[in-house]
mmCIF file of C-alpha atoms in Angstrom:
data_model
loop_
_atom_site.group_PDB
_atom_site.id
_atom_site.type_symbol
_atom_site.label_atom_id
_atom_site.label_comp_id
_atom_site.label_asym_id
_atom_site.label_seq_id
_atom_site.Cartn_x
_atom_site.Cartn_y
_atom_site.Cartn_z
ATOM 1 C CA MET A 2 -38.090 -58.242 37.578
ATOM 2 C CA PHE A 3 -35.147 -57.343 39.813
ATOM 3 C CA SER A 4 -33.832 -53.778 39.855
ATOM 4 C CA GLY A 5 -30.346 -52.476 40.536
ATOM 5 C CA GLN A 6 -28.537 -49.401 41.831
ATOM 6 C CA GLY A 7 -30.472 -46.143 41.954
ATOM 7 C CA SER A 8 -33.754 -47.706 43.079
ATOM 8 C CA GLN A 9 -32.837 -47.644 46.774
ATOM 9 C CA TYR A 10 -33.971 -45.335 49.591
ATOM 10 C CA TYR A 11 -34.178 -45.426 53.376
ATOM 11 C CA TRP A 12 -37.290 -47.153 54.762
ATOM 12 C CA MET A 13 -37.808 -49.166 51.565
ATOM 13 C CA GLY A 14 -40.165 -51.994 52.446
ATOM 14 C CA LYS A 15 -40.742 -50.633 55.955
ATOM 15 C CA GLU A 16 -44.463 -51.473 56.071
ATOM 16 C CA LEU A 17 -43.836 -55.046 54.980
ATOM 17 C CA TYR A 18 -40.923 -55.386 57.388
ATOM 18 C CA GLU A 19 -43.167 -54.367 60.274
ATOM 19 C CA LYS A 20 -46.345 -56.216 59.251
ATOM 20 C CA HIS A 21 -45.481 -59.206 57.033
ATOM 21 C CA LYS A 22 -43.703 -62.044 58.817
ATOM 22 C CA THR A 23 -42.256 -63.735 55.726
ATOM 23 C CA PHE A 24 -40.698 -60.529 54.426
ATOM 24 C CA HIS A 25 -39.455 -59.595 57.906
ATOM 25 C CA ASP A 26 -37.843 -62.989 58.439
ATOM 26 C CA TRP A 27 -36.085 -63.009 55.044
ATOM 27 C CA MET A 28 -34.787 -59.471 55.593
ATOM 28 C CA GLU A 29 -33.449 -60.412 59.015
ATOM 29 C CA HIS A 30 -31.878 -63.606 57.688
ATOM 30 C CA CYS A 31 -30.084 -61.771 54.870
ATOM 31 C CA SER A 32 -29.051 -58.944 57.178
ATOM 32 C CA THR A 33 -27.566 -61.433 59.638
ATOM 33 C CA LEU A 34 -25.576 -63.102 56.843
ATOM 34 C CA ALA A 35 -24.185 -59.761 55.671
ATOM 35 C CA ALA A 36 -23.477 -58.207 59.086
ATOM 36 C CA PRO A 37 -20.035 -59.779 59.739
ATOM 37 C CA ARG A 38 -18.732 -58.334 56.461
ATOM 38 C CA LEU A 39 -20.411 -54.947 56.768
ATOM 39 C CA GLY A 40 -20.003 -54.396 60.503
ATOM 40 C CA ILE A 41 -23.606 -53.205 60.633
ATOM 41 C CA SER A 42 -27.153 -54.569 60.461
ATOM 42 C CA LEU A 43 -28.728 -53.608 57.155
ATOM 43 C CA THR A 44 -32.229 -53.718 58.612
ATOM 44 C CA LYS A 45 -31.231 -51.356 61.419
ATOM 45 C CA LEU A 46 -29.575 -49.057 58.882
ATOM 46 C CA LEU A 47 -32.639 -49.071 56.632
ATOM 47 C CA PHE A 48 -35.425 -48.763 59.178
ATOM 48 C CA ARG A 49 -34.064 -46.711 62.066
ATOM 49 C CA ASP A 50 -35.704 -43.356 62.780
ATOM 50 C CA ARG A 51 -33.981 -40.461 61.047
ATOM 51 C CA PRO A 52 -34.717 -36.712 60.900
ATOM 52 C CA ASP A 53 -34.938 -36.799 57.108
ATOM 53 C CA ARG A 54 -36.076 -40.120 55.675
ATOM 54 C CA PHE A 55 -35.400 -38.733 52.170
ATOM 55 C CA GLU A 56 -31.693 -38.099 52.710
ATOM 56 C CA PRO A 57 -29.657 -39.786 49.964
ATOM 57 C CA PHE A 58 -28.879 -43.451 50.583
ATOM 58 C CA ASP A 59 -25.865 -43.716 48.332
ATOM 59 C CA ARG A 60 -22.864 -45.430 49.891
ATOM 60 C CA THR A 61 -22.107 -48.374 47.606
ATOM 61 C CA LEU A 62 -20.890 -50.704 50.357
ATOM 62 C CA PHE A 63 -24.370 -50.586 51.891
ATOM 63 C CA THR A 64 -26.609 -49.923 48.876
ATOM 64 C CA PHE A 65 -25.360 -52.967 46.934
ATOM 65 C CA PRO A 66 -26.353 -55.549 49.553
ATOM 66 C CA ALA A 67 -29.425 -53.539 50.627
ATOM 67 C CA VAL A 68 -30.875 -53.526 47.105
ATOM 68 C CA PHE A 69 -30.020 -57.202 46.792
ATOM 69 C CA ILE A 70 -31.783 -58.266 49.987
ATOM 70 C CA ILE A 71 -34.882 -56.154 49.255
ATOM 71 C CA ASN A 72 -35.285 -57.768 45.821
ATOM 72 C CA TYR A 73 -34.536 -61.216 47.211
ATOM 73 C CA SER A 74 -36.860 -60.920 50.217
ATOM 74 C CA LEU A 75 -39.715 -59.525 48.139
ATOM 75 C CA ALA A 76 -39.386 -62.351 45.623
ATOM 76 C CA ASN A 77 -39.476 -64.970 48.347
ATOM 77 C CA THR A 78 -42.455 -63.253 49.945
ATOM 78 C CA LEU A 79 -44.425 -63.429 46.694
ATOM 79 C CA ILE A 80 -43.398 -67.053 46.136
ATOM 80 C CA ASN A 81 -44.581 -67.862 49.659
ATOM 81 C CA GLU A 82 -47.913 -66.201 48.801
ATOM 82 C CA GLY A 83 -48.244 -68.521 45.802
ATOM 83 C CA ILE A 84 -47.004 -66.121 43.081
ATOM 84 C CA LYS A 85 -44.266 -68.131 41.378
ATOM 85 C CA PRO A 86 -42.198 -66.771 38.472
ATOM 86 C CA ALA A 87 -42.020 -68.437 35.071
ATOM 87 C CA VAL A 88 -39.181 -66.118 33.990
ATOM 88 C CA LEU A 89 -36.678 -64.060 36.004
ATOM 89 C CA LEU A 90 -35.484 -60.735 34.567
ATOM 90 C CA GLY A 91 -32.481 -58.942 36.039
ATOM 91 C CA TYR A 92 -31.568 -55.284 35.576
ATOM 92 C CA SER A 93 -27.909 -54.488 36.355
ATOM 93 C CA MET A 94 -26.995 -56.042 39.722
ATOM 94 C CA GLY A 95 -30.567 -57.358 39.834
ATOM 95 C CA GLU A 96 -29.196 -60.127 37.616
ATOM 96 C CA PHE A 97 -27.433 -61.477 40.713
ATOM 97 C CA VAL A 98 -30.806 -61.717 42.439
ATOM 98 C CA ALA A 99 -32.322 -63.465 39.414
ATOM 99 C CA LEU A 100 -29.521 -66.048 39.459
ATOM 100 C CA THR A 101 -30.076 -66.605 43.170
ATOM 101 C CA ILE A 102 -33.849 -67.013 42.951
ATOM 102 C CA GLY A 103 -33.207 -69.311 39.974
ATOM 103 C CA GLU A 104 -30.878 -71.343 42.244
ATOM 104 C CA ALA A 105 -27.812 -70.936 40.038
ATOM 105 C CA LEU A 106 -26.121 -69.305 43.056
ATOM 106 C CA THR A 107 -26.761 -69.793 46.746
ATOM 107 C CA LEU A 108 -27.808 -66.820 48.842
ATOM 108 C CA GLU A 109 -24.531 -66.954 50.748
ATOM 109 C CA GLU A 110 -22.466 -66.989 47.548
ATOM 110 C CA SER A 111 -24.390 -64.082 46.061
ATOM 111 C CA LEU A 112 -24.170 -61.887 49.141
ATOM 112 C CA GLN A 113 -20.451 -62.514 49.421
ATOM 113 C CA LEU A 114 -19.917 -61.609 45.767
ATOM 114 C CA VAL A 115 -22.104 -58.498 46.024
ATOM 115 C CA ILE A 116 -20.209 -57.217 49.066
ATOM 116 C CA ASP A 117 -16.819 -58.096 47.544
ATOM 117 C CA CYS A 118 -17.733 -56.113 44.444
ATOM 118 C CA ALA A 119 -18.999 -53.152 46.467
ATOM 119 C CA GLU A 120 -15.725 -53.000 48.376
ATOM 120 C CA LEU A 121 -13.742 -53.194 45.153
ATOM 121 C CA VAL A 122 -15.765 -50.415 43.526
ATOM 122 C CA GLU A 123 -15.350 -48.140 46.544
ATOM 123 C CA ASP A 124 -11.634 -48.796 46.911
ATOM 124 C CA ARG A 125 -10.481 -48.826 43.300
ATOM 125 C CA THR A 126 -12.728 -46.652 41.125
ATOM 126 C CA GLN A 127 -12.928 -42.882 41.076
ATOM 127 C CA PRO A 128 -16.079 -41.085 42.220
ATOM 128 C CA ALA A 129 -18.627 -40.424 39.483
ATOM 129 C CA GLY A 130 -22.318 -39.819 39.039
ATOM 130 C CA MET A 131 -25.221 -41.221 37.062
ATOM 131 C CA MET A 132 -28.105 -39.192 35.644
ATOM 132 C CA VAL A 133 -31.439 -40.263 34.187
ATOM 133 C CA VAL A 134 -32.605 -38.150 31.236
ATOM 134 C CA LEU A 135 -36.212 -38.158 30.027
ATOM 135 C CA ALA A 136 -35.488 -37.796 26.331
ATOM 136 C CA SER A 137 -34.301 -39.865 23.404
ATOM 137 C CA PRO A 138 -30.611 -40.849 23.546
ATOM 138 C CA ALA A 139 -30.371 -39.044 20.182
ATOM 139 C CA ILE A 140 -30.007 -35.835 22.189
ATOM 140 C CA CYS A 141 -26.411 -36.894 22.899
ATOM 141 C CA SER A 142 -25.626 -36.590 19.186
ATOM 142 C CA GLU A 143 -27.426 -33.251 18.930
ATOM 143 C CA TYR A 144 -25.172 -31.724 21.610
ATOM 144 C CA PRO A 145 -21.925 -33.729 21.430
ATOM 145 C CA GLN A 146 -19.827 -31.193 23.312
ATOM 146 C CA LEU A 147 -22.178 -31.169 26.288
ATOM 147 C CA PHE A 148 -22.306 -34.971 26.451
ATOM 148 C CA ARG A 149 -18.565 -35.361 25.849
ATOM 149 C CA ASN A 150 -16.882 -37.697 28.365
ATOM 150 C CA THR A 151 -20.229 -39.206 29.371
ATOM 151 C CA THR A 152 -21.441 -42.734 28.603
ATOM 152 C CA VAL A 153 -24.975 -43.891 27.887
ATOM 153 C CA THR A 154 -25.250 -46.664 30.456
ATOM 154 C CA CYS A 155 -28.912 -47.701 30.383
ATOM 155 C CA ARG A 156 -31.655 -47.524 27.773
ATOM 156 C CA ASN A 157 -34.904 -47.899 29.689
ATOM 157 C CA TYR A 158 -37.474 -46.964 27.037
ATOM 158 C CA ALA A 159 -37.630 -44.632 24.051
ATOM 159 C CA GLU A 160 -37.648 -41.428 26.103
ATOM 160 C CA ASN A 161 -35.653 -42.523 29.150
ATOM 161 C CA PHE A 162 -31.927 -43.243 29.370
ATOM 162 C CA VAL A 163 -29.102 -42.976 31.904
ATOM 163 C CA ILE A 164 -25.607 -41.533 31.523
ATOM 164 C CA ALA A 165 -22.484 -41.726 33.672
ATOM 165 C CA GLY A 166 -19.929 -38.960 34.053
ATOM 166 C CA GLN A 167 -18.145 -36.683 36.474
ATOM 167 C CA ARG A 168 -20.631 -35.313 39.007
ATOM 168 C CA GLN A 169 -19.982 -31.633 38.273
ATOM 169 C CA GLN A 170 -20.339 -32.182 34.542
ATOM 170 C CA LEU A 171 -23.673 -33.917 35.088
ATOM 171 C CA GLU A 172 -24.939 -31.031 37.206
ATOM 172 C CA ASP A 173 -23.862 -28.516 34.558
ATOM 173 C CA LEU A 174 -25.517 -30.631 31.884
ATOM 174 C CA GLY A 175 -28.670 -30.759 33.973
ATOM 175 C CA GLY A 176 -28.847 -26.971 33.941
ATOM 176 C CA PHE A 177 -28.707 -26.968 30.152
ATOM 177 C CA LEU A 178 -31.348 -29.692 29.892
ATOM 178 C CA SER A 179 -33.668 -27.736 32.172
ATOM 179 C CA GLN A 180 -33.394 -24.755 29.842
ATOM 180 C CA LYS A 181 -34.446 -27.044 26.998
ATOM 181 C CA GLY A 182 -37.424 -28.310 28.992
ATOM 182 C CA VAL A 183 -35.911 -31.781 29.392
ATOM 183 C CA LEU A 184 -36.483 -33.495 32.739
ATOM 184 C CA TRP A 185 -33.486 -35.131 34.427
ATOM 185 C CA GLN A 186 -32.409 -36.446 37.822
ATOM 186 C CA ILE A 187 -29.065 -37.359 39.326
ATOM 187 C CA LEU A 188 -29.369 -40.811 40.868
ATOM 188 C CA PRO A 189 -28.199 -41.729 44.404
ATOM 189 C CA ILE A 190 -25.093 -43.464 43.045
ATOM 190 C CA ARG A 191 -21.461 -42.516 43.722
ATOM 191 C CA HIS A 192 -19.794 -44.503 40.924
ATOM 192 C CA GLY A 193 -20.074 -44.844 37.157
ATOM 193 C CA PHE A 194 -21.454 -48.343 36.634
ATOM 194 C CA HIS A 195 -21.842 -49.699 33.081
ATOM 195 C CA SER A 196 -19.158 -47.329 31.836
ATOM 196 C CA PRO A 197 -15.357 -47.021 31.475
ATOM 197 C CA PHE A 198 -15.265 -45.798 35.094
ATOM 198 C CA MET A 199 -15.267 -49.508 35.994
ATOM 199 C CA ASP A 200 -12.195 -50.360 33.882
ATOM 200 C CA PRO A 201 -9.607 -50.123 36.728
ATOM 201 C CA ILE A 202 -11.157 -53.106 38.529
ATOM 202 C CA GLU A 203 -11.699 -55.461 35.605
ATOM 203 C CA GLU A 204 -9.054 -58.055 36.426
ATOM 204 C CA GLU A 205 -9.731 -58.128 40.176
ATOM 205 C CA PHE A 206 -13.460 -58.282 39.535
ATOM 206 C CA LYS A 207 -13.109 -61.248 37.202
ATOM 207 C CA SER A 208 -10.958 -62.990 39.804
ATOM 208 C CA LEU A 209 -13.770 -62.610 42.328
ATOM 209 C CA ALA A 210 -16.350 -63.847 39.830
ATOM 210 C CA PHE A 211 -14.185 -66.827 38.924
ATOM 211 C CA ALA A 212 -14.788 -68.208 42.421
ATOM 212 C CA ALA A 213 -18.567 -68.252 41.908
ATOM 213 C CA CYS A 214 -19.817 -71.827 41.543
ATOM 214 C CA LEU A 215 -22.832 -71.644 39.228
ATOM 215 C CA LYS A 216 -25.353 -74.473 39.027
ATOM 216 C CA PRO A 217 -28.003 -75.161 36.366
ATOM 217 C CA MET A 218 -30.906 -72.729 36.649
ATOM 218 C CA ARG A 219 -34.297 -74.025 37.727
ATOM 219 C CA THR A 220 -36.074 -71.017 36.172
ATOM 220 C CA SER A 221 -35.294 -69.133 32.956
ATOM 221 C CA VAL A 222 -33.235 -65.984 33.520
ATOM 222 C CA PHE A 223 -33.177 -63.078 31.064
ATOM 223 C CA SER A 224 -30.303 -60.610 31.124
ATOM 224 C CA SER A 225 -30.801 -56.897 30.471
ATOM 225 C CA VAL A 226 -27.150 -56.641 29.449
ATOM 226 C CA TYR A 227 -27.411 -59.380 26.805
ATOM 227 C CA SER A 228 -31.112 -58.745 26.055
ATOM 228 C CA ARG A 229 -31.806 -62.466 25.895
ATOM 229 C CA GLU A 230 -32.164 -65.607 27.967
ATOM 230 C CA LEU A 231 -28.981 -66.795 29.670
ATOM 231 C CA ASN A 232 -27.589 -70.249 29.004
ATOM 232 C CA ASP A 233 -24.894 -72.391 30.614
ATOM 233 C CA ARG A 234 -22.250 -71.066 28.204
ATOM 234 C CA ASP A 235 -22.735 -67.570 29.602
ATOM 235 C CA TYR A 236 -21.524 -68.594 33.035
ATOM 236 C CA THR A 237 -18.023 -67.155 32.910
ATOM 237 C CA PRO A 238 -16.265 -64.344 34.777
ATOM 238 C CA ASN A 239 -16.827 -62.258 31.636
ATOM 239 C CA TYR A 240 -20.588 -62.452 32.165
ATOM 240 C CA PHE A 241 -20.393 -61.094 35.704
ATOM 241 C CA TRP A 242 -18.079 -58.359 34.496
ATOM 242 C CA ASP A 243 -20.496 -57.458 31.714
ATOM 243 C CA VAL A 244 -23.330 -57.130 34.253
ATOM 244 C CA PHE A 245 -21.398 -54.363 36.015
ATOM 245 C CA SER A 246 -19.486 -52.708 33.201
ATOM 246 C CA LYS A 247 -21.531 -52.966 29.979
ATOM 247 C CA PRO A 248 -24.599 -50.874 29.083
ATOM 248 C CA VAL A 249 -28.048 -52.126 30.047
ATOM 249 C CA ASP A 250 -30.734 -52.255 27.347
ATOM 250 C CA PHE A 251 -33.922 -52.914 29.256
ATOM 251 C CA SER A 252 -36.142 -51.775 26.394
ATOM 252 C CA ARG A 253 -34.661 -54.278 23.973
ATOM 253 C CA THR A 254 -34.886 -57.058 26.565
ATOM 254 C CA VAL A 255 -38.596 -56.524 27.179
ATOM 255 C CA LYS A 256 -39.233 -56.389 23.432
ATOM 256 C CA THR A 257 -37.449 -59.743 23.128
ATOM 257 C CA LEU A 258 -39.757 -61.197 25.781
ATOM 258 C CA GLU A 259 -42.796 -59.714 24.061
ATOM 259 C CA GLN A 260 -41.854 -61.439 20.808
ATOM 260 C CA LEU A 261 -42.071 -64.778 22.599
ATOM 261 C CA GLU A 262 -45.483 -64.393 24.244
ATOM 262 C CA PRO A 263 -47.444 -62.015 26.505
ATOM 263 C CA HIS A 264 -46.211 -61.738 30.087
ATOM 264 C CA PHE A 265 -47.371 -60.496 33.463
ATOM 265 C CA TYR A 266 -44.390 -58.421 34.626
ATOM 266 C CA VAL A 267 -43.964 -58.128 38.406
ATOM 267 C CA ASP A 268 -41.448 -55.553 39.654
ATOM 268 C CA VAL A 269 -39.959 -56.771 42.942
ATOM 269 C CA GLY A 270 -37.532 -53.853 43.245
ATOM 270 C CA PRO A 271 -38.023 -51.147 45.864
ATOM 271 C CA SER A 272 -39.233 -48.316 43.600
ATOM 272 C CA GLY A 273 -41.550 -49.840 41.022
ATOM 273 C CA THR A 274 -39.593 -48.170 38.225
ATOM 274 C CA LEU A 275 -39.205 -51.302 36.091
ATOM 275 C CA ALA A 276 -42.975 -51.776 35.988
ATOM 276 C CA SER A 277 -43.295 -48.164 34.811
ATOM 277 C CA PHE A 278 -40.676 -48.746 32.103
ATOM 278 C CA VAL A 279 -42.521 -51.824 30.829
ATOM 279 C CA LYS A 280 -45.731 -49.846 30.360
ATOM 280 C CA TYR A 281 -43.885 -47.508 27.998
ATOM 281 C CA ILE A 282 -42.276 -50.385 26.079
ATOM 282 C CA ILE A 283 -45.091 -52.849 25.368
ATOM 283 C CA ALA A 284 -47.440 -52.189 22.467
ATOM 284 C CA ALA A 285 -50.758 -50.519 23.213
ATOM 285 C CA ASP A 286 -52.638 -53.630 22.088
ATOM 286 C CA SER A 287 -50.436 -56.083 24.011
ATOM 287 C CA PRO A 288 -52.260 -58.298 26.532
ATOM 288 C CA SER A 289 -49.171 -58.077 28.762
ATOM 289 C CA ARG A 290 -49.458 -56.242 32.075
ATOM 290 C CA ALA A 291 -46.963 -54.802 34.558
ATOM 291 C CA ARG A 292 -47.314 -54.257 38.303
ATOM 292 C CA TRP A 293 -45.063 -52.980 41.066
ATOM 293 C CA THR A 294 -44.814 -54.572 44.505
ATOM 294 C CA ILE A 295 -43.589 -51.700 46.687
ATOM 295 C CA ASN A 296 -42.574 -48.073 46.180
ATOM 296 C CA GLN A 297 -41.785 -44.933 48.162
ATOM 297 C CA PHE A 298 -45.447 -44.205 48.869
ATOM 298 C CA GLY A 299 -46.257 -47.211 51.047
ATOM 299 C CA LYS A 300 -49.408 -49.368 50.885
ATOM 300 C CA ASP A 301 -47.165 -52.393 50.368
ATOM 301 C CA LEU A 302 -49.607 -54.894 51.869
ATOM 302 C CA ARG A 303 -52.383 -53.626 49.614
ATOM 303 C CA SER A 304 -50.231 -54.075 46.522
ATOM 304 C CA ILE A 305 -49.460 -57.693 47.410
ATOM 305 C CA SER A 306 -53.168 -58.361 47.937
ATOM 306 C CA ARG A 307 -53.843 -56.826 44.530
ATOM 307 C CA LEU A 308 -51.237 -59.060 42.905
ATOM 308 C CA LYS A 309 -52.757 -62.135 44.494
ATOM 309 C CA SER A 310 -56.221 -61.183 43.280
ATOM 310 C CA GLU A 311 -54.943 -60.743 39.710
ATOM 311 C CA LEU A 312 -52.711 -63.806 39.522
ATOM 312 C CA LEU A 313 -54.211 -66.476 41.776
#
């Protein structure tokens, strides 16, 4: 499972970068490919010493490719360890990583598209925020005035969804939610993905996506935007646009997978959040399991050893 925006933080994967050669080499390779476009080394940006390692990492031009290369490098590290995916599941821009691991896109093509899109979002869309709310999306209907001009962008599980809106409105809404005892958090994202905030860049975005040369996938890819397996007919500029602009329904996607057969879900994003979501989605009696690979608390090498012991 490949995560998207909001999962990133400085020092993500630092222990693996310093102690696992395969992960280190993939991170350096991806960083070198991206450097001419970004004017900076992503690995130096991520892992340099800083007074506050928890300062927000939220500039889209850097977070887009950084999240991509973390997902991509982690996946290749697990594959090198013998943990090979039967199905690839993308969440938001994580779908680009799924297509790349599935060999529908080359690494170079994907990184170019990711950086092109990040530049377009920064240059042509207005600033906005995204907030995760730990409640049922039905709360939006209970308080329509408070949620006015916001968009439900992601449905993660029954009691977890994300909205996009103007930053000040989200902060005001957060104050109200706190009074109601509802937990919430504004994500480290500066733009309103999966919402009408993306509308100004639709035509230019599709022009960029039109240049992508997709090949037949070697591994099945499931989309959290379409909540189903992708097929060759999906490979149009409209699909790439949908990945960025349409709401994500992760809960429905996992339920679709569960209807097919039990799965062992491996979260190769930087925060382990998708693995947590899965545990809330699957039935209590399901034989399916979910595991994270890395998170903010370290012990990355131990988690990979645990995965190997469970799967190999």
